[in-house]
One Martini backbone bead per residue (centre of mass of N, CA, C, O) as a GRO file, in nm:
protein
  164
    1UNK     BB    1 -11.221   2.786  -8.341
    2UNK     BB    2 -11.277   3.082  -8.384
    3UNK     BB    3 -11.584   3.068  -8.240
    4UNK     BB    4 -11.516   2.984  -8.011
    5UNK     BB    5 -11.337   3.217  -7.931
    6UNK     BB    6 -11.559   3.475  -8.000
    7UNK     BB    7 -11.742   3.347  -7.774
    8UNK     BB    8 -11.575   3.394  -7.559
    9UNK     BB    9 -11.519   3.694  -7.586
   10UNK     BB   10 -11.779   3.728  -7.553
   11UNK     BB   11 -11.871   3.628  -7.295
   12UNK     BB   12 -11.666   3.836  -7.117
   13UNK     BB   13 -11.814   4.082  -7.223
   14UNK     BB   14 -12.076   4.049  -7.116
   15UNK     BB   15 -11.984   3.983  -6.798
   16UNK     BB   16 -11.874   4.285  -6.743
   17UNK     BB   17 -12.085   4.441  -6.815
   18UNK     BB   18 -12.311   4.317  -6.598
   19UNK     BB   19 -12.107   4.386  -6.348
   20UNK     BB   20 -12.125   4.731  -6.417
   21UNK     BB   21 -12.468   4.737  -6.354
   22UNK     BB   22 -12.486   4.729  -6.003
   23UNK     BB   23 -12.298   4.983  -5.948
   24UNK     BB   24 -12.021   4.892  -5.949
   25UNK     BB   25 -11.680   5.002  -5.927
   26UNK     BB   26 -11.366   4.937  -6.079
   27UNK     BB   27 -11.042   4.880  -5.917
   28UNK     BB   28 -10.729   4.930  -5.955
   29UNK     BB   29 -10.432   4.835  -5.809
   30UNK     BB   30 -10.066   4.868  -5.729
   31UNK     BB   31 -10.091   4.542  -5.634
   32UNK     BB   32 -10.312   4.404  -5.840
   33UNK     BB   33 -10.552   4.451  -5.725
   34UNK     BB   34 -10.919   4.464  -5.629
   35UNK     BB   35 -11.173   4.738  -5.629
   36UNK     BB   36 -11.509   4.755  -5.477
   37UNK     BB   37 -11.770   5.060  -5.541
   38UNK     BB   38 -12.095   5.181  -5.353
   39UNK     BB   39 -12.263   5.505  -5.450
   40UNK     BB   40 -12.536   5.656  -5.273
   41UNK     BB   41 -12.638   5.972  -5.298
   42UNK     BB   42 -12.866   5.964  -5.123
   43UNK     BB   43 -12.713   5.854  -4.867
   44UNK     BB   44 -12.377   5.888  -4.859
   45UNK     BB   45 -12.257   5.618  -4.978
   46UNK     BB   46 -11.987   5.393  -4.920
   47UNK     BB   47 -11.899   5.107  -5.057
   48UNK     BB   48 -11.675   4.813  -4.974
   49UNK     BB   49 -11.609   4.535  -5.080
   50UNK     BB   50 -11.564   4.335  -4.815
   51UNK     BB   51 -11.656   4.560  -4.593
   52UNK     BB   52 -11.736   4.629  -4.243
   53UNK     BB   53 -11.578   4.865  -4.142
   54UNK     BB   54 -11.360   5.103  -4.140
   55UNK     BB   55 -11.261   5.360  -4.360
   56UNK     BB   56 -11.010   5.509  -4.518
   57UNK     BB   57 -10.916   5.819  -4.779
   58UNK     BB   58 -10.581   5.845  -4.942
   59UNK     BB   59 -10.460   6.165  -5.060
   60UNK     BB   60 -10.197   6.178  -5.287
   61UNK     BB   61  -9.872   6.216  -5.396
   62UNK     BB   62  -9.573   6.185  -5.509
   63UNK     BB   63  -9.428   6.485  -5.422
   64UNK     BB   64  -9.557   6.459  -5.076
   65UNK     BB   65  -9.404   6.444  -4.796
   66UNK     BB   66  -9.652   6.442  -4.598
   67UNK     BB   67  -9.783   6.169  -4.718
   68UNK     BB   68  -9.477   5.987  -4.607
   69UNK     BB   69  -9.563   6.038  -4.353
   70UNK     BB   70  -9.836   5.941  -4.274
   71UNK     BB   71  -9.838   5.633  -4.373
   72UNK     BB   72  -9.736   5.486  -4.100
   73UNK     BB   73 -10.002   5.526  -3.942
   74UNK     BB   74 -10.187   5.368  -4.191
   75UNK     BB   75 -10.035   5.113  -4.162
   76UNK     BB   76 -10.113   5.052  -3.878
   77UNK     BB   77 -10.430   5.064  -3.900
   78UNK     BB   78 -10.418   4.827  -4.040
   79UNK     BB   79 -10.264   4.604  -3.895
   80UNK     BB   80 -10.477   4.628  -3.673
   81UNK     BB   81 -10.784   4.671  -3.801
   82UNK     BB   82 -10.929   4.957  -3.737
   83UNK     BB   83 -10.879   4.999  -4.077
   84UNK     BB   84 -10.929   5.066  -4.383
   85UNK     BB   85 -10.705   5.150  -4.617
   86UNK     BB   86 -10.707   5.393  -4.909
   87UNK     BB   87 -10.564   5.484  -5.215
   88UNK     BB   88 -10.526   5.820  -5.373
   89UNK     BB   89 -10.329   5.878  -5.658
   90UNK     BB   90 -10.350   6.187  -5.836
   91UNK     BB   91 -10.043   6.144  -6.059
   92UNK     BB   92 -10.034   5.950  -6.222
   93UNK     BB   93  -9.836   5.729  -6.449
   94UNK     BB   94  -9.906   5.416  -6.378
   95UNK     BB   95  -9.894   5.134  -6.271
   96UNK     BB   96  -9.542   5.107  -6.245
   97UNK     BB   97  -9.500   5.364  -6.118
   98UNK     BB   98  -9.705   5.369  -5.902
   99UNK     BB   99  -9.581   5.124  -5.734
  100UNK     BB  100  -9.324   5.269  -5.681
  101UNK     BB  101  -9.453   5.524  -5.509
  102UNK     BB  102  -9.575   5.303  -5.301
  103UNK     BB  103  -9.288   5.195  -5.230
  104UNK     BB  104  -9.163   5.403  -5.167
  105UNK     BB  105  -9.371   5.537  -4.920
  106UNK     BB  106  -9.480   5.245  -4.772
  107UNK     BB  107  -9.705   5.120  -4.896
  108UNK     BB  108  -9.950   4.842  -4.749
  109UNK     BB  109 -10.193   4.962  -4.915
  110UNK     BB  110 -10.436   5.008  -5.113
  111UNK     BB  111 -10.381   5.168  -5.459
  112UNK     BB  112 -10.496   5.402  -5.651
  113UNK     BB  113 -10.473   5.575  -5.999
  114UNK     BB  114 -10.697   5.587  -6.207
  115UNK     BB  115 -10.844   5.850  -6.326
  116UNK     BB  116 -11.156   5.736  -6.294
  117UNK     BB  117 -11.099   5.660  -5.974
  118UNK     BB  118 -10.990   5.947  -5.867
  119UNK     BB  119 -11.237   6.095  -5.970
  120UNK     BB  120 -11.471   5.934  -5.866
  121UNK     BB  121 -11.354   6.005  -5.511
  122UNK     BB  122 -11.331   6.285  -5.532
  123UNK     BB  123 -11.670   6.329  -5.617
  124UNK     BB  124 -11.738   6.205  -5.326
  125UNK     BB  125 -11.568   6.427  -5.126
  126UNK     BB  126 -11.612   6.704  -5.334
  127UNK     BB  127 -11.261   6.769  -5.324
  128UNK     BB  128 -10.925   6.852  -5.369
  129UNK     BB  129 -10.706   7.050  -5.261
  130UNK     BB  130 -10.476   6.907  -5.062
  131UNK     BB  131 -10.208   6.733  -4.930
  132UNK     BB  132 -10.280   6.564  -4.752
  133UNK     BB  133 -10.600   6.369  -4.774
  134UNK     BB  134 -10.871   6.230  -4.495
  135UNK     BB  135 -11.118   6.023  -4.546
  136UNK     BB  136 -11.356   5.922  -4.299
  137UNK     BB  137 -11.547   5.613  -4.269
  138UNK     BB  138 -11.809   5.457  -4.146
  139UNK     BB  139 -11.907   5.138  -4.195
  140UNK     BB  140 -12.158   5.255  -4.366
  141UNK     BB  141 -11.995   5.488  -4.546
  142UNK     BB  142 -11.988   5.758  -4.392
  143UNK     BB  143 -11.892   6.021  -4.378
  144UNK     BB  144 -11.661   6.164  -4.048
  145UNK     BB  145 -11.406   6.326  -4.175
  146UNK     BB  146 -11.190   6.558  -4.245
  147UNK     BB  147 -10.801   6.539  -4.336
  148UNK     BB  148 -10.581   6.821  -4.385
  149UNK     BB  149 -10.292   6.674  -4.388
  150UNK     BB  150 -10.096   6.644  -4.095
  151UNK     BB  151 -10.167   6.317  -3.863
  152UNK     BB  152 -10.191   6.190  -3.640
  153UNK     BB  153 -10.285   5.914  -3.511
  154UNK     BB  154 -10.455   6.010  -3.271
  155UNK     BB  155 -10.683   6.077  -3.423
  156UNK     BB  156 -10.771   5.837  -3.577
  157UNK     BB  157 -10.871   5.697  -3.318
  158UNK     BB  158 -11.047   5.904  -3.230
  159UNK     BB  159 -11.288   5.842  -3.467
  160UNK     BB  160 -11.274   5.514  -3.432
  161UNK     BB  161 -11.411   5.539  -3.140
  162UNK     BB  162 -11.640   5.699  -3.205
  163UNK     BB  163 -11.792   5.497  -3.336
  164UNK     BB  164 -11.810   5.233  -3.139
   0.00000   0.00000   0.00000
């Protein structure tokens, strides 16, 4: 029973080694889901597995004003389809607390905070100087703005049209 155990043990422990060997990054979401994404630095793309469309990376912080008034914009353009947006929660504290301040903000789109996950996202859009800060990336992966602050929805759909 034991051999029996430590092989399904190797054996699991060897298929997560081989499925982060493709490029594939996961992270845990605070909604208990996962995503993987995969960044190819010579082309500056960025792609968020089983996502065709433009998506948005909305960086916030637990203690930011700005970034919970951002939030229902961003509710909105993910439940319209317009745009996946996906959060990076800069000053995670945990799952079960990150969810908590993910329910206080009333996110309803998928929000990583895993340090490795944060630094991540962080060094692939250069740096975060202060929060909210939402950068677009159009279908291909492209980022095409940074908005740095608190911006209307019309901002937004702007950009997301201009893609089209």
């Amino acid at each position: 029973m034991i051999k029996f155990l430590n092989l399904k043990v190797t054996a699991a422990v060897l298929a997560l080694l081989l499925a982060g060997c493709d490029g594939w990054k996961h992270h845990l979401s605070s909604d208990g889901t996962s995503l993987a994404s995969k960044f190819d630095p010579s082309e500056r793309t960025l792609k968020i597995e089983g996502n065709d469309k433009p998506f948005v990376l909305f960086f916030y912080t637990s203690g930011c004003g700005a970034c919970k008034a951002q939030v229902p914009a961003l509710n909105e353009l993910q439940a319209n389809g317009d745009a996946l947006i996906i959060g990076i929660l800069g000053d995670g504290k945990g799952l079960e607390a990150d969810a908590a301040i993910a329910r206080e903000k009333g996110i309803k789109f998928p929000s990583v905070s895993g340090a490795n996950s944060v630094k991540y996202f962080e060094t692939i859009v250069g740096g975060i100087f202060g929060t909210p800060t939402s950068v677009i990336y159009d279908k291909n992966g492209k980022a095409v703005k940074k908005l740095i602050g608190l911006y209307p929805k019309s901002a937004f759909e702007t950009q997301l049209k201009l893609m089209n």
